Structure formats: structure tokens, C-alpha cells
PDB file of C-alpha atoms in Angstrom:
ATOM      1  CA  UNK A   1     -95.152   4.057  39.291  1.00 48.00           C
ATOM      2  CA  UNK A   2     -94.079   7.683  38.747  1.00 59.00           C
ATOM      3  CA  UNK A   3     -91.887   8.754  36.118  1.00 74.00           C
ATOM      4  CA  UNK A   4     -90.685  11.901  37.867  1.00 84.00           C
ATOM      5  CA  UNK A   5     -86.974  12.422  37.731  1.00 88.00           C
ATOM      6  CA  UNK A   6     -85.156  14.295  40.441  1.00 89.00           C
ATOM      7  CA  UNK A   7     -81.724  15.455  41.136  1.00 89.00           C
ATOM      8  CA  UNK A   8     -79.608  15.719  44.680  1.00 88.00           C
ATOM      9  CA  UNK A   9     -77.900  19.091  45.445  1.00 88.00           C
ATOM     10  CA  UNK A  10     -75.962  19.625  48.402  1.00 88.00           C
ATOM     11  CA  UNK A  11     -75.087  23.682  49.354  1.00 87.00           C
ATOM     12  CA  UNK A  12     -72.310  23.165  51.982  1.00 86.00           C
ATOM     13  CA  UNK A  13     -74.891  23.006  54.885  1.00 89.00           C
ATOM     14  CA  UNK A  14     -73.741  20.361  57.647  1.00 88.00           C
ATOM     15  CA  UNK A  15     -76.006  19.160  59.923  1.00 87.00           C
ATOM     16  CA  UNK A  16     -76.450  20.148  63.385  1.00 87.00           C
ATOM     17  CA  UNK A  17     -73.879  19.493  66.074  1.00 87.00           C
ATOM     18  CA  UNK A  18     -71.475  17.347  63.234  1.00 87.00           C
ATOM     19  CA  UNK A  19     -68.114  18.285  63.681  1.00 89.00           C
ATOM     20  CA  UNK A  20     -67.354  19.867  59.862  1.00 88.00           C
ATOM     21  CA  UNK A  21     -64.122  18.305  59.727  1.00 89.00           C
ATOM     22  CA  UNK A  22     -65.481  14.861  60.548  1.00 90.00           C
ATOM     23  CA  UNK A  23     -68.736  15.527  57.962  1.00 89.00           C
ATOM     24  CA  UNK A  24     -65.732  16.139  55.293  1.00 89.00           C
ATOM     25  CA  UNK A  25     -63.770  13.840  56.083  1.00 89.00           C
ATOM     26  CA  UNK A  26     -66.778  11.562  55.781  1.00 88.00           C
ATOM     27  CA  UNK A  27     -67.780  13.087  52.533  1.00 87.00           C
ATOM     28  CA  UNK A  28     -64.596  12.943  51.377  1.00 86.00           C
ATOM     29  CA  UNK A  29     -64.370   8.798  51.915  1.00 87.00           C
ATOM     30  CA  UNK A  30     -68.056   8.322  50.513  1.00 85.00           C
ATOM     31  CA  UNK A  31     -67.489   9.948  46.985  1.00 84.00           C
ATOM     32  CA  UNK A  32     -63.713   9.647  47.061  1.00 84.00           C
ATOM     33  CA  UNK A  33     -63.330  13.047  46.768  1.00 83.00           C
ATOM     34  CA  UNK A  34     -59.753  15.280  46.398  1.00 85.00           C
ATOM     35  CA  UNK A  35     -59.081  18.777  47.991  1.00 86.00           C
ATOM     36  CA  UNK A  36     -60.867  19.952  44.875  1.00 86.00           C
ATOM     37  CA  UNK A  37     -63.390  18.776  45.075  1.00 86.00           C
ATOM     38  CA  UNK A  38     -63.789  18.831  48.990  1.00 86.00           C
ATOM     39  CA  UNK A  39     -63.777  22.368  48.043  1.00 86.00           C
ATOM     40  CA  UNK A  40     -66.134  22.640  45.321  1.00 86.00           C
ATOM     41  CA  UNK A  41     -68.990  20.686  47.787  1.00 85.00           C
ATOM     42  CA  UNK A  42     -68.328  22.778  50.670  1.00 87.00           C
ATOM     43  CA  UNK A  43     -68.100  26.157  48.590  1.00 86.00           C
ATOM     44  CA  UNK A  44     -71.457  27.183  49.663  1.00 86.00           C
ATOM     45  CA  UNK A  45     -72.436  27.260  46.099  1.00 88.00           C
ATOM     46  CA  UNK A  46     -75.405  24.846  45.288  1.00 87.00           C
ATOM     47  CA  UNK A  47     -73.820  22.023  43.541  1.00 87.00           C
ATOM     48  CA  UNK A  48     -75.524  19.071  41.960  1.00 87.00           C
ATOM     49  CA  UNK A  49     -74.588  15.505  42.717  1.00 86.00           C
ATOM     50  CA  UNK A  50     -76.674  13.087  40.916  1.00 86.00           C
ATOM     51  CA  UNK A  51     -79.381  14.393  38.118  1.00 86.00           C
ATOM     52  CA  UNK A  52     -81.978  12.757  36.369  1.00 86.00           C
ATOM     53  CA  UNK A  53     -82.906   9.415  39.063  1.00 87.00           C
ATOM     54  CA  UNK A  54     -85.418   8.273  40.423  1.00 87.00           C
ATOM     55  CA  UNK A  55     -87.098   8.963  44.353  1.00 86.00           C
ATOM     56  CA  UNK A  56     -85.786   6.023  46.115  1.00 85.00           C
ATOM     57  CA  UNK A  57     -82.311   6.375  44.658  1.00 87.00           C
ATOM     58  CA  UNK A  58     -82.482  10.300  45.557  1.00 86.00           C
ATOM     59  CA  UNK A  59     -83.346   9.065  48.855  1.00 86.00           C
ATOM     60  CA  UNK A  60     -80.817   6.899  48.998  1.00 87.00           C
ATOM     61  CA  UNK A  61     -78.235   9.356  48.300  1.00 87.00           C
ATOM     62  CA  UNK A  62     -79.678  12.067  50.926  1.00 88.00           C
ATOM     63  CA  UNK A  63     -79.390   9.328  53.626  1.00 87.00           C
ATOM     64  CA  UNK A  64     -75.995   8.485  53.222  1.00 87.00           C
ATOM     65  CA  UNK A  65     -75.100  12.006  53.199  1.00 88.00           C
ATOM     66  CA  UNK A  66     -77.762  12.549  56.278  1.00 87.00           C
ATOM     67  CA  UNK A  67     -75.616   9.813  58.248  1.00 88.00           C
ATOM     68  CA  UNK A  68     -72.222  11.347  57.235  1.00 87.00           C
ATOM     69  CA  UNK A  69     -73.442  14.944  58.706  1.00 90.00           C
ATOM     70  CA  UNK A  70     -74.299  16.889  55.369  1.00 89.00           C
ATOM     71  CA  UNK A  71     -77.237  18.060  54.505  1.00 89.00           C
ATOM     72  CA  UNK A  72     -78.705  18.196  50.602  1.00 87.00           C
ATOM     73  CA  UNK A  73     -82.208  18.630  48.997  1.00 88.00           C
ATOM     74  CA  UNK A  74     -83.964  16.368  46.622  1.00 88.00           C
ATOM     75  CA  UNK A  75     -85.528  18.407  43.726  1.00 86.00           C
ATOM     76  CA  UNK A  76     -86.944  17.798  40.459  1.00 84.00           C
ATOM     77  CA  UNK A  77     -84.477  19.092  37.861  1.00 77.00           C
ATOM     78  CA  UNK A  78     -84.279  22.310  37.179  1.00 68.00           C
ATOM     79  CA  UNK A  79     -84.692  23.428  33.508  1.00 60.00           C
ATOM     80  CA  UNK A  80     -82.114  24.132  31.404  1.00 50.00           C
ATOM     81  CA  UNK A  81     -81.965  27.517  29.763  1.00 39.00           C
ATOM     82  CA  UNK A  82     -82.383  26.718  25.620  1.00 41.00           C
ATOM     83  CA  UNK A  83     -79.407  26.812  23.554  1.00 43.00           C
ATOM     84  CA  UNK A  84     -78.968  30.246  21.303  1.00 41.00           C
ATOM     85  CA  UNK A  85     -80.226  30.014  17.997  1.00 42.00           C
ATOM     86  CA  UNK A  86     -77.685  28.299  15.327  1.00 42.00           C
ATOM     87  CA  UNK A  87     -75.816  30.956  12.813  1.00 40.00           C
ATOM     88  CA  UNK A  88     -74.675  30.296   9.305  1.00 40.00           C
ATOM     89  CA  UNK A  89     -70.850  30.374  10.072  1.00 40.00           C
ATOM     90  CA  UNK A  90     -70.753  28.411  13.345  1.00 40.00           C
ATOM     91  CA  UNK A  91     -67.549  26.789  14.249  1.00 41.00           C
ATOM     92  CA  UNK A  92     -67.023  23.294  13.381  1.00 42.00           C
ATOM     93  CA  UNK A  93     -66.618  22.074  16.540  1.00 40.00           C
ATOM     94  CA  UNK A  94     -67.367  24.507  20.341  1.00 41.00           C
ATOM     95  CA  UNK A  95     -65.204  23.841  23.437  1.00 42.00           C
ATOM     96  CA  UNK A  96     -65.452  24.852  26.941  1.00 40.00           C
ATOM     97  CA  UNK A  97     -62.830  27.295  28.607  1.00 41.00           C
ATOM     98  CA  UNK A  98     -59.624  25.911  29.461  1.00 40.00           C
ATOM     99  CA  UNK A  99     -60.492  26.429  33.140  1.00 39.00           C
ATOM    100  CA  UNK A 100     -63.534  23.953  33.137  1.00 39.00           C
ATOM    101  CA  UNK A 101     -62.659  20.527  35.000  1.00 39.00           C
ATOM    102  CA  UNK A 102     -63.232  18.598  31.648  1.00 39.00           C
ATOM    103  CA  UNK A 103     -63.174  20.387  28.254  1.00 40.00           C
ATOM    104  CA  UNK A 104     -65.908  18.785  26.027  1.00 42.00           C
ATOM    105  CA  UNK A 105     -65.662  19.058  22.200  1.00 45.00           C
ATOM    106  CA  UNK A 106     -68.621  18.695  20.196  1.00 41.00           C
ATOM    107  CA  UNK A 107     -68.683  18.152  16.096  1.00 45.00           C
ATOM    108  CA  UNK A 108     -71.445  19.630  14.768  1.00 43.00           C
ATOM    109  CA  UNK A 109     -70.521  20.124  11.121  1.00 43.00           C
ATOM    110  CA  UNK A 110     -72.825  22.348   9.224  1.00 44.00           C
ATOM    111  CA  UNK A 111     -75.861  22.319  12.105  1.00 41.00           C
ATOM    112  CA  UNK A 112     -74.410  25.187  13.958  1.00 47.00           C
ATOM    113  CA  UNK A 113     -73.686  25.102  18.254  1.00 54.00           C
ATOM    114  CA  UNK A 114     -75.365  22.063  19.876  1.00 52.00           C
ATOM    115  CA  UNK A 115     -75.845  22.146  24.046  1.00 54.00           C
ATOM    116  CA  UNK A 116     -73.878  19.106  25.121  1.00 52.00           C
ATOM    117  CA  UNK A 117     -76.518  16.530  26.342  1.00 51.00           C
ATOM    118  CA  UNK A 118     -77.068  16.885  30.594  1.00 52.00           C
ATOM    119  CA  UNK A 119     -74.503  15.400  32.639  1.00 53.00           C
ATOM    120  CA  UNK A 120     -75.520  12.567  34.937  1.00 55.00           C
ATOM    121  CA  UNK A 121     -72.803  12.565  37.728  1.00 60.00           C
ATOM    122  CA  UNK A 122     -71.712  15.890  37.274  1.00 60.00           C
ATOM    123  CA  UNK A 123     -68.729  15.255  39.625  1.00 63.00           C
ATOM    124  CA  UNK A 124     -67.719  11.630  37.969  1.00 63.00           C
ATOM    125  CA  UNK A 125     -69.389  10.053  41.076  1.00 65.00           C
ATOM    126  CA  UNK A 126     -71.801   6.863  40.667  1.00 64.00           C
ATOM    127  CA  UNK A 127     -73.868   5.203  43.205  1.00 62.00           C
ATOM    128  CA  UNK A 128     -71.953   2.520  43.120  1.00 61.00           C
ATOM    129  CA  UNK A 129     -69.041   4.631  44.236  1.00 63.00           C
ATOM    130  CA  UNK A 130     -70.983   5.472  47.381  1.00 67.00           C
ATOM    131  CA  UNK A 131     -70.290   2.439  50.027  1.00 65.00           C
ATOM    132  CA  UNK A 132     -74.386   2.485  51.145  1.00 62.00           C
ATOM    133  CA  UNK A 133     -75.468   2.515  48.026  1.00 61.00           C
ATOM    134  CA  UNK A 134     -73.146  -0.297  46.396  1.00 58.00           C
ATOM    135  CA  UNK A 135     -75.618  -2.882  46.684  1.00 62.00           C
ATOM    136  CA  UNK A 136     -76.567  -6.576  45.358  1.00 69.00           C
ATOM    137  CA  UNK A 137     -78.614  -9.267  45.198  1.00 75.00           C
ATOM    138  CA  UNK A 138     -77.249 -12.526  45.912  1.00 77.00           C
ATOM    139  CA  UNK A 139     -78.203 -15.396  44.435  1.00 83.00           C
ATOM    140  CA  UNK A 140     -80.787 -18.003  45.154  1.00 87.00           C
ATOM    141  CA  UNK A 141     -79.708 -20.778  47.680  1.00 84.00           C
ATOM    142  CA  UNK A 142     -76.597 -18.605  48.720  1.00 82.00           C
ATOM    143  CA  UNK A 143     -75.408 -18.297  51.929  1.00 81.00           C
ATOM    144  CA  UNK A 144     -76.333 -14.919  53.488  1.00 78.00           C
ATOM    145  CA  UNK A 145     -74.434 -15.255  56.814  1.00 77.00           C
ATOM    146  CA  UNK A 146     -71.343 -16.085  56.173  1.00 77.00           C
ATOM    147  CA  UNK A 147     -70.057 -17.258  59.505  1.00 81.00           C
ATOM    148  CA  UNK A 148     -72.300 -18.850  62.410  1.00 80.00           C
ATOM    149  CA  UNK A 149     -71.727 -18.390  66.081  1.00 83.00           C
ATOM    150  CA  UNK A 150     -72.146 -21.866  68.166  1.00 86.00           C
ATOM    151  CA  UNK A 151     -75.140 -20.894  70.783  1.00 87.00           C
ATOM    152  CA  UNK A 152     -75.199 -22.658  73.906  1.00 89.00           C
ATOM    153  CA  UNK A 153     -78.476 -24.402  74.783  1.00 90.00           C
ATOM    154  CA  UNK A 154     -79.636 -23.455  78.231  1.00 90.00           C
ATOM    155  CA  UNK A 155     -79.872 -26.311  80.582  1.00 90.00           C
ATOM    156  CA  UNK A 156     -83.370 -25.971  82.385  1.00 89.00           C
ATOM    157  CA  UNK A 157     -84.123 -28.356  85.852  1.00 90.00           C
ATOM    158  CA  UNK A 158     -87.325 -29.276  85.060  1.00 88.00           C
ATOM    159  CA  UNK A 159     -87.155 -31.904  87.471  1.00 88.00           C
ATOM    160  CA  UNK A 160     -90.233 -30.711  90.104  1.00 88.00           C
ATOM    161  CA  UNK A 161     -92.643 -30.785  87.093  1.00 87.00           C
ATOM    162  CA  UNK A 162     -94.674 -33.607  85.641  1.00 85.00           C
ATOM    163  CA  UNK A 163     -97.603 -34.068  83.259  1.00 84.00           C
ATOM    164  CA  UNK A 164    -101.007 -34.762  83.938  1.00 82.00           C
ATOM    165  CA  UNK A 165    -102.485 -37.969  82.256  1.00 87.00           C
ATOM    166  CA  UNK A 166    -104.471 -37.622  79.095  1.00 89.00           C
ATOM    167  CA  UNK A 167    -108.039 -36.370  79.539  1.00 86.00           C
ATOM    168  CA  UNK A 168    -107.246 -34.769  83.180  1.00 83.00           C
ATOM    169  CA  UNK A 169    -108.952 -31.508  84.236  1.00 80.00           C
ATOM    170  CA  UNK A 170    -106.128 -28.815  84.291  1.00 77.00           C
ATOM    171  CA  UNK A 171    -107.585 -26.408  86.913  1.00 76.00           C
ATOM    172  CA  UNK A 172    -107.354 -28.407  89.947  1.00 73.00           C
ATOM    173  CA  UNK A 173    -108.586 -25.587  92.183  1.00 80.00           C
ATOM    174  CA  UNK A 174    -111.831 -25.803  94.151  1.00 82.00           C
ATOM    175  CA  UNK A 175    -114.974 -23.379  92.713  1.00 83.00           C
ATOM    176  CA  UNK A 176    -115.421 -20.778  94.878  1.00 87.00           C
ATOM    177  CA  UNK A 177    -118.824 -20.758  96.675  1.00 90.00           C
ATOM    178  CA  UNK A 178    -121.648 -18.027  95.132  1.00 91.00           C
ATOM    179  CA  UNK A 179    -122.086 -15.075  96.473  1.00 92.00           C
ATOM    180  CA  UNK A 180    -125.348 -14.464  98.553  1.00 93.00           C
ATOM    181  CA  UNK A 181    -128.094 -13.522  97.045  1.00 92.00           C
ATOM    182  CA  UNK A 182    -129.361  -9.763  97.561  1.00 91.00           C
ATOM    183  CA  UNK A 183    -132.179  -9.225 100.549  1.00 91.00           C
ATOM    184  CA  UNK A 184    -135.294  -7.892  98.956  1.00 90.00           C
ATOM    185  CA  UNK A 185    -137.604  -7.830 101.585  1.00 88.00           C
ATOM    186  CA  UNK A 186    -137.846  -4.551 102.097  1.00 87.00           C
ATOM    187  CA  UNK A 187    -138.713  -3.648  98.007  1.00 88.00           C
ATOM    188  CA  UNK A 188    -142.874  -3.621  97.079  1.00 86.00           C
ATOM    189  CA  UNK A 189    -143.903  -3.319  93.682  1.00 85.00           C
ATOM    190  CA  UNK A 190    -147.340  -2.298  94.582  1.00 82.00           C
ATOM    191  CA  UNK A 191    -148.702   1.565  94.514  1.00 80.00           C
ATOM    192  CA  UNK A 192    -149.287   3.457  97.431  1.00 68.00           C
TER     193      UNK A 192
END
């Protein structure tokens, strides 16, 4: 089993033929997504939605989108750049600009800036947030239909039929007769 992590970016392409106001208002109802950000996915700008999972849940999450009309890619991660080096008078504590979605404070007392550890679900959206991927298992000796529909039995006349007795040949047809043999009267085997 591979340990390879990837991450699922979508760029704003829709697919083919999809109606764009259908894909976002598909979209939309899959990550229960506002006007912002409706508008942050379909900005054009690459934007990633889940980071750090595995292949089949990457390909989980392109399929959904696949079926709602949006396109994405499934990549490995791409590398963060390295944090600059720490300096002797670093702030106690560093905070994004006001116009980030979330402003994240990090104490870092006398160790200088620290790079706030890599966001999962960079747009607060889980898999199990995503109808096709909410998933379980139930348990063992459940039900897993949970209503049955009566089906009729056909009624067959089987009337004109019988069975043979026990030990009865089953091919009651007659052996055709051989064919005749070839004439070879006119074949010698002896040199001229």
C-alpha cells in the first residue's frame, strides 16, 4: 500500500456541454457553498479542496465533482516554500491580514515566526460534507433493503409436458443412416 499523499484542486474548468449555472448550482449543494465561496471556486484561480489524502479518497472527490459538471486534477502536494529564518525580536504572536477568511494567531514566545501547520480542508469542507462521499458501514445482520416489493410469481401451463420414467433414453429420435462409403475403384497404388 502506497503512502503517497495527494491533494484535489479544481481551476473553474466545467466540463463539456454542462450548463455552468447547473455545475454551480450543483457545486454549490455538494460543499454547501455561499456566494463567496461560489466565487472563490469558479475564480479561475487554482484553488485547493482537500490536501494531504489518500488516492481513492482523491478519486472519490474528482468523481463527485466529475458527475456535478466540474472538472479538478488530482496531484501530489505541492511543496511549501520554507518559512524565513527566525530574528531575535520576533513578535510574540504573527497574524494574518484582516482580509484573510480566518485570521490565525500563533504564540510562539521566544522561538521567533512559526508557518502555521498545512490546512486540510482549506475551504472548511469535509468528505463527509460531500453527499457521495458520506458513507457507512452497516452493521452485521442489518437490514440493507429497507422496504421489499411483493413480486408476482408467473403462472406457467405446463400442462402438455410430462416426464419420462427413470432410466429412459432422452433422445427419442431415430439415428440417421451412414453416409456411403467413397468409390475407389478407379485409385491404383501401383507404379506405372
Amino acid at each position: 500500500m502506497s503512502d503517497q499523499l495527494y491533494e484535489v484542486a479544481f481551476s473553474g474548468q466545467i466540463s463539456a456541454g454542462a450548463d455552468p449555472g447547473e455545475v454551480k448550482a450543483k457545486v454549490a449543494r455538494m460543499f454547501n457553498a455561499d456566494d463567496a465561496k461560489l466565487a472563490q471556486l469558479f475564480s479561475g484561480r487554482r484553488v485547493v479542496i482537500k490536501k494531504n489524502i489518500d488516492q481513492a479518497t482523491a478519486a472519490k472527490y474528482q468523481s463527485a465533482l466529475n458527475r456535478a459538471g466540474a472538472q479538478c486534477e488530482i496531484s501530489p502536494p505541492v511543496a511549501n516554500a520554507t518559512p524565513a529564518p527566525a530574528t531575535a525580536a520576533a513578535p510574540a504572536a504573527v497574524e494574518k491580514p484582516a482580509s484573510a477568511a480566518s485570521a490565525v494567531q500563533i504564540e510562539t514566545g521566544d522561538y521567533g515566526e512559526v508557518a502555521p501547520p498545512p490546512a486540510t480542508d482549506p475551504l472548511g469542507i469535509t468528505a463527509s460534507d460531500i453527499e457521495d462521499l458520506a458513507v457507512s458501514i452497516a452493521p452485521v445482520g442489518s437490514e440493507l433493503q429497507e422496504e421489499y416489493r411483493e413480486v408476482k410469481t408467473p403462472e406457467f401451463d405446463l400442462s402438455e409436458f410430462d416426464l419420462a420414467p427413470v432410466g429412459s433414453e432422452l433422445n427419442t429420435r431415430a439415428k440417421p443412416p451412414d453416409p456411403p462409403l467413397p468409390d475407389t475403384s478407379g485409385i491404383s497404388m501401383a507404379e506405372e
